[in-house]
Short mmCIF file of C-alpha atoms and ligand atoms in Angstrom, two decimals:
data_model
loop_
_atom_site.label_atom_id
_atom_site.label_comp_id
_atom_site.label_asym_id
_atom_site.label_seq_id
_atom_site.Cartn_x
_atom_site.Cartn_y
_atom_site.Cartn_z
CA UNK A 1 40.25 1.48 -0.89
CA UNK A 2 41.94 -1.92 -0.93
CA UNK A 3 40.24 -3.14 2.26
CA UNK A 4 40.21 -6.89 2.83
CA UNK A 5 38.09 -7.11 5.98
CA UNK A 6 36.46 -10.50 6.46
CA UNK A 7 38.70 -12.20 3.88
CA UNK A 8 40.95 -15.17 4.58
CA UNK A 9 44.35 -15.20 2.88
CA UNK A 10 46.98 -17.93 2.71
CA UNK A 11 50.56 -16.90 1.98
CA UNK A 12 52.90 -19.79 1.22
CA UNK A 13 56.46 -19.27 2.46
CA UNK A 14 55.23 -16.34 4.52
CA UNK A 15 57.76 -16.44 7.35
CA UNK A 16 60.28 -14.10 5.76
CA UNK A 17 61.12 -11.83 2.83
CA UNK A 18 58.46 -11.02 0.27
CA UNK A 19 55.98 -13.53 1.74
CA UNK A 20 56.29 -11.95 5.16
CA UNK A 21 55.78 -8.46 3.76
CA UNK A 22 52.71 -9.66 1.82
CA UNK A 23 51.28 -11.34 4.94
CA UNK A 24 51.78 -8.20 7.02
CA UNK A 25 50.30 -5.92 4.38
CA UNK A 26 47.27 -8.17 3.78
CA UNK A 27 46.66 -8.26 7.55
CA UNK A 28 47.00 -4.49 7.78
CA UNK A 29 44.28 -4.24 5.13
CA UNK A 30 41.99 -6.35 7.32
CA UNK A 31 42.48 -9.93 6.09
CA UNK A 32 42.88 -12.92 8.40
CA UNK A 33 46.27 -14.17 7.25
CA UNK A 34 47.50 -17.75 7.35
CA UNK A 35 51.27 -17.90 7.20
CA UNK A 36 52.70 -21.09 5.75
CA UNK A 37 56.22 -22.17 6.61
CA UNK A 38 58.29 -25.26 5.89
CA UNK A 39 61.21 -24.99 8.29
CA UNK A 40 60.87 -21.59 9.91
CA UNK A 41 58.13 -22.25 12.47
CA UNK A 42 59.62 -19.79 14.98
CA UNK A 43 59.95 -17.09 12.31
CA UNK A 44 56.38 -17.70 11.11
CA UNK A 45 55.13 -17.45 14.70
CA UNK A 46 57.00 -14.19 15.12
CA UNK A 47 55.29 -12.77 12.01
CA UNK A 48 51.86 -13.91 13.24
CA UNK A 49 52.49 -12.55 16.77
CA UNK A 50 53.56 -9.21 15.29
CA UNK A 51 50.35 -9.00 13.26
CA UNK A 52 48.22 -9.93 16.28
CA UNK A 53 50.05 -7.39 18.48
CA UNK A 54 48.99 -4.70 16.00
CA UNK A 55 45.35 -5.80 16.25
CA UNK A 56 45.39 -7.98 13.12
CA UNK A 57 44.39 -11.60 12.62
CA UNK A 58 46.93 -14.31 11.82
CA UNK A 59 47.81 -17.96 12.31
CA UNK A 60 50.53 -20.27 11.06
CA UNK A 61 50.49 -23.58 9.21
CA UNK A 62 53.42 -25.83 8.36
CA UNK A 63 53.70 -27.79 5.12
CA UNK A 64 56.14 -28.33 2.29
CA UNK A 65 54.56 -26.99 -0.92
CA UNK A 66 56.47 -29.62 -2.90
CA UNK A 67 54.43 -32.33 -1.14
CA UNK A 68 51.10 -32.15 -2.98
CA UNK A 69 49.32 -34.44 -0.52
CA UNK A 70 50.42 -32.30 2.43
CA UNK A 71 49.32 -29.15 0.59
CA UNK A 72 45.90 -30.62 -0.12
CA UNK A 73 45.38 -31.89 3.43
CA UNK A 74 46.48 -28.63 5.03
CA UNK A 75 44.40 -26.39 2.78
CA UNK A 76 41.33 -28.64 3.09
CA UNK A 77 41.70 -28.34 6.88
CA UNK A 78 41.96 -24.56 6.68
CA UNK A 79 38.86 -24.34 4.48
CA UNK A 80 37.00 -26.60 6.89
CA UNK A 81 38.03 -24.36 9.79
CA UNK A 82 37.34 -20.96 8.20
CA UNK A 83 34.59 -22.00 5.76
CA UNK A 84 36.33 -19.89 3.11
CA UNK A 85 39.60 -19.14 1.35
CA UNK A 86 39.52 -15.82 -0.47
CA UNK A 87 43.14 -15.12 -1.34
CA UNK A 88 46.07 -17.39 -2.17
CA UNK A 89 49.52 -15.86 -2.49
CA UNK A 90 51.70 -18.61 -4.01
CA UNK A 91 54.95 -17.08 -2.86
CA UNK A 92 57.06 -20.04 -1.66
CA UNK A 93 60.04 -20.38 -3.92
CA UNK A 94 63.67 -21.38 -4.06
CA UNK A 95 66.55 -20.34 -6.28
CA UNK A 96 69.37 -22.69 -7.21
CA UNK A 97 71.74 -20.83 -9.48
CA UNK A 98 74.67 -21.91 -11.61
CA UNK A 99 75.81 -22.36 -15.15
CA UNK A 100 73.67 -24.68 -17.25
CA UNK A 101 76.72 -26.84 -17.90
CA UNK A 102 76.77 -27.72 -14.19
CA UNK A 103 73.02 -28.02 -13.64
CA UNK A 104 72.17 -31.16 -11.68
CA UNK A 105 68.97 -33.02 -12.52
CA UNK A 106 68.00 -33.19 -8.84
CA UNK A 107 68.24 -29.39 -8.59
CA UNK A 108 66.11 -28.98 -11.70
CA UNK A 109 63.51 -31.35 -10.23
CA UNK A 110 63.51 -29.59 -6.86
CA UNK A 111 63.11 -26.16 -8.48
CA UNK A 112 60.07 -27.32 -10.43
CA UNK A 113 58.66 -29.23 -7.45
CA UNK A 114 58.70 -26.17 -5.18
CA UNK A 115 58.22 -23.26 -7.57
CA UNK A 116 55.74 -24.73 -10.04
CA UNK A 117 54.20 -27.94 -8.69
CA UNK A 118 53.79 -26.30 -5.28
CA UNK A 119 51.96 -23.32 -6.74
CA UNK A 120 49.68 -25.57 -8.80
CA UNK A 121 48.88 -27.85 -5.85
CA UNK A 122 48.00 -24.88 -3.65
CA UNK A 123 45.83 -23.39 -6.40
CA UNK A 124 43.98 -26.67 -6.92
CA UNK A 125 43.16 -26.94 -3.21
CA UNK A 126 42.40 -23.28 -2.50
CA UNK A 127 40.17 -22.71 -5.53
CA UNK A 128 37.69 -25.33 -4.28
CA UNK A 129 36.45 -22.84 -1.68
CA UNK A 130 36.76 -19.92 -4.10
CA UNK A 131 34.60 -21.73 -6.67
CA UNK A 132 31.83 -22.26 -4.12
CA UNK A 133 32.03 -18.60 -3.13
CA UNK A 134 32.18 -17.58 -6.80
CA UNK A 135 34.97 -15.22 -5.87
CA UNK A 136 38.69 -15.46 -5.22
CA UNK A 137 42.17 -14.15 -5.86
CA UNK A 138 45.23 -16.18 -6.81
CA UNK A 139 48.54 -14.33 -6.90
CA UNK A 140 51.77 -15.96 -8.04
CA UNK A 141 55.28 -14.68 -7.40
CA UNK A 142 57.06 -14.82 -10.73
CA UNK A 143 60.25 -12.94 -11.50
CA UNK A 144 61.77 -10.48 -13.92
CA UNK A 145 64.06 -13.32 -15.04
CA UNK A 146 61.02 -15.36 -16.11
CA UNK A 147 60.60 -12.81 -18.90
CA UNK A 148 64.16 -11.59 -19.48
CA UNK A 149 66.12 -14.75 -18.79
CA UNK A 150 69.41 -14.60 -16.91
CA UNK A 151 72.78 -16.27 -17.35
CA UNK A 152 73.22 -18.75 -14.50
CA UNK A 153 69.48 -19.05 -13.87
CA UNK A 154 68.17 -21.24 -16.70
CA UNK A 155 66.23 -23.59 -14.42
CA UNK A 156 64.98 -20.91 -12.02
CA UNK A 157 63.91 -18.67 -14.92
CA UNK A 158 62.06 -21.62 -16.47
CA UNK A 159 60.04 -22.12 -13.28
CA UNK A 160 59.16 -18.44 -13.14
CA UNK A 161 58.18 -18.37 -16.83
CA UNK A 162 56.02 -21.43 -16.17
CA UNK A 163 54.03 -19.54 -13.56
CA UNK A 164 52.88 -17.09 -16.22
CA UNK A 165 51.38 -20.00 -18.17
CA UNK A 166 49.82 -21.30 -14.97
CA UNK A 167 48.28 -17.93 -14.07
CA UNK A 168 46.90 -17.32 -17.55
CA UNK A 169 45.36 -20.80 -17.70
CA UNK A 170 43.84 -20.46 -14.23
CA UNK A 171 42.58 -17.01 -15.19
CA UNK A 172 40.76 -18.46 -18.21
CA UNK A 173 39.53 -21.63 -16.48
CA UNK A 174 38.10 -19.88 -13.42
CA UNK A 175 36.98 -16.52 -14.80
CA UNK A 176 33.34 -17.57 -14.91
CA UNK A 177 33.57 -18.35 -11.17
CA UNK A 178 34.70 -14.85 -10.26
CA UNK A 179 38.26 -15.94 -9.55
CA UNK A 180 41.18 -13.92 -10.86
CA UNK A 181 44.77 -15.14 -11.24
CA UNK A 182 47.76 -12.88 -11.78
CA UNK A 183 51.53 -12.89 -11.47
CA UNK A 184 53.62 -10.32 -9.67
CA UNK A 185 57.02 -10.30 -11.36
CA UNK A 186 59.49 -8.64 -8.99
CA UNK A 187 62.81 -7.30 -10.11
CA UNK A 188 65.71 -7.54 -7.65
CA UNK A 189 64.34 -7.27 -4.14
CA UNK A 190 66.46 -7.10 -0.98
CA UNK A 191 65.67 -10.36 0.84
CA UNK A 192 67.55 -13.46 2.06
CA UNK A 193 67.28 -14.82 -1.50
CA UNK A 194 69.45 -12.02 -2.88
CA UNK A 195 72.00 -11.67 -0.05
CA UNK A 196 74.55 -13.38 -2.31
CA UNK A 197 74.67 -10.28 -4.52
CA UNK A 198 77.83 -8.35 -3.68
CA UNK A 199 77.98 -4.55 -3.45
CA UNK A 200 79.95 -4.46 -6.71
CA UNK A 201 77.30 -6.59 -8.44
CA UNK A 202 74.59 -4.37 -6.98
CA UNK A 203 76.26 -1.26 -8.38
CA UNK A 204 76.27 -2.84 -11.85
CA UNK A 205 72.70 -4.00 -11.41
CA UNK A 206 71.47 -0.57 -10.34
CA UNK A 207 72.71 0.82 -13.67
CA UNK A 208 70.22 -1.50 -15.42
CA UNK A 209 67.33 -0.28 -13.27
CA UNK A 210 65.87 3.06 -14.40
CA UNK A 211 64.81 3.89 -10.83
CA UNK A 212 68.43 3.24 -9.83
CA UNK A 213 67.91 0.88 -6.91
CA UNK A 214 66.89 -2.62 -5.95
CA UNK A 215 63.43 -2.99 -4.47
CA UNK A 216 62.11 -3.65 -0.99
CA UNK A 217 59.73 -6.44 -0.01
CA UNK A 218 57.10 -3.82 0.83
CA UNK A 219 57.14 -2.68 -2.82
CA UNK A 220 55.90 -6.16 -3.74
CA UNK A 221 53.47 -6.31 -0.83
CA UNK A 222 51.69 -3.17 -2.09
CA UNK A 223 51.09 -4.87 -5.46
CA UNK A 224 49.86 -7.95 -3.64
CA UNK A 225 47.27 -6.00 -1.64
CA UNK A 226 46.08 -4.30 -4.82
CA UNK A 227 45.65 -7.57 -6.74
CA UNK A 228 43.90 -9.13 -3.73
CA UNK A 229 41.44 -6.26 -3.44
CA UNK A 230 37.97 -5.81 -4.91
CA UNK A 231 39.37 -2.83 -6.81
CA UNK A 232 41.37 -5.27 -8.99
CA UNK A 233 38.29 -7.26 -10.01
CA UNK A 234 38.80 -6.54 -13.73
CA UNK A 235 42.45 -7.59 -13.73
CA UNK A 236 43.17 -11.22 -14.55
CA UNK A 237 45.80 -13.22 -16.44
CA UNK A 238 48.24 -10.32 -16.10
CA UNK A 239 51.86 -10.01 -15.15
CA UNK A 240 52.34 -7.01 -12.88
CA UNK A 241 56.01 -6.04 -13.12
CA UNK A 242 57.39 -4.42 -10.00
CA UNK A 243 61.00 -3.96 -10.99
CA UNK A 244 62.00 -0.30 -10.99
CA UNK A 245 61.69 -0.29 -14.78
CA UNK A 246 64.34 -2.97 -15.28
CA UNK A 247 62.13 -4.77 -17.79
CA UNK A 248 59.28 -2.97 -19.54
P1 LIG B 301 63.16 -16.01 0.57
O1 LIG B 301 64.13 -17.09 0.31
O2 LIG B 301 63.47 -14.98 1.60
O3 LIG B 301 61.73 -16.61 0.92
C1 LIG B 301 61.21 -17.74 0.29
C2 LIG B 301 60.22 -18.37 1.25
O4 LIG B 301 59.72 -19.57 0.66
C3 LIG B 301 60.87 -18.76 2.57
O5 LIG B 301 60.02 -18.40 3.63
C4 LIG B 301 60.99 -20.27 2.46
O6 LIG B 301 60.97 -20.94 3.70
C5 LIG B 301 59.76 -20.59 1.64
N1 LIG B 301 59.86 -21.90 1.02
C6 LIG B 301 60.88 -22.40 0.28
N2 LIG B 301 60.64 -23.67 -0.05
C7 LIG B 301 59.43 -23.98 0.48
C8 LIG B 301 58.63 -25.14 0.49
N3 LIG B 301 59.05 -26.24 -0.11
N4 LIG B 301 57.45 -25.11 1.13
C9 LIG B 301 57.01 -23.99 1.76
N5 LIG B 301 57.74 -22.86 1.80
C10 LIG B 301 58.93 -22.86 1.17
O7 LIG B 301 62.91 -15.33 -0.83
P2 LIG B 301 62.07 -14.04 -1.29
O8 LIG B 301 63.03 -13.14 -1.94
O9 LIG B 301 61.20 -13.54 -0.21
O10 LIG B 301 61.19 -14.72 -2.44
C11 LIG B 301 59.79 -14.90 -2.38
C12 LIG B 301 59.29 -15.25 -3.77
O11 LIG B 301 59.57 -14.17 -4.66
C13 LIG B 301 59.96 -16.47 -4.39
O12 LIG B 301 59.02 -17.20 -5.14
C14 LIG B 301 61.01 -15.86 -5.29
O13 LIG B 301 61.36 -16.72 -6.34
C15 LIG B 301 60.30 -14.62 -5.77
N6 LIG B 301 61.20 -13.57 -6.24
C16 LIG B 301 62.14 -13.00 -5.44
C17 LIG B 301 62.98 -12.00 -5.94
C18 LIG B 301 64.02 -11.30 -5.13
O14 LIG B 301 64.79 -10.53 -5.72
N7 LIG B 301 64.12 -11.50 -3.84
C19 LIG B 301 62.84 -11.60 -7.27
C20 LIG B 301 61.88 -12.20 -8.05
C21 LIG B 301 61.06 -13.18 -7.53
#
């Protein structure tokens, strides 16, 4: 079950954290994985080398998801090279937190440019090949805060809520072409993005999580492999919450 042999997958922001775990898990399931990075070329190469050392298939590609033209050019080139694009994991994301009172317009713009515009640009480019193949998987990384909201994360939560609208629209627009689109909404996952959470904050947070702990990137990667697989072919327009029960 959940084999992805012969499939080509692109993971944006795949050099670390959740993206890295998704890339490694997709490769372990047999996919040829393309790891996108924006600054972390060395880290992306390390991920790809690790996959290859285990007998998997991987390559890296650098582009800033906020630059729509660069996204389009890079993905067109990848489709030209591989003659297919089966799976897109729109994972690249940033968090800029702070009270709404202090929110800067440039931060709001950057959050939307990376988290939303980037995901849409990648979808637009990748689905060209999926449409021709009449098959494809688009997976967005949302967040528990996109549904619950969070003090100090108004702008970030807005971008993550937006991805649910994106996924549901893509799901409807492309359903007849055999393409599914879903969101994985992680709870609090231990990655570089959440290193700012102190032990005291974590203790408080764990009380809000029925399973009593924050998650690991591999918990998200497992959901990613499932949604990418043929076994998930009747699942589209959904939000798969992987959050230890924090939001039900
Ligand atoms: P992370 O900061 O470790 O990784 C984010 C990745 O995105 C990095 O590799 C980064 O280089 C890349 N990236 C950022 N801007 C980019 C750009 N402009 N172009 C290309 N790549 C870019 O964070 P993470 O925790 O692994 O988060 C991955 C995704 O999951 C994000 O979308 C995040 O919002 C979401 N998420 C994370 C958590 C969590 O608790 N860690 C919870 C919910 C949702």
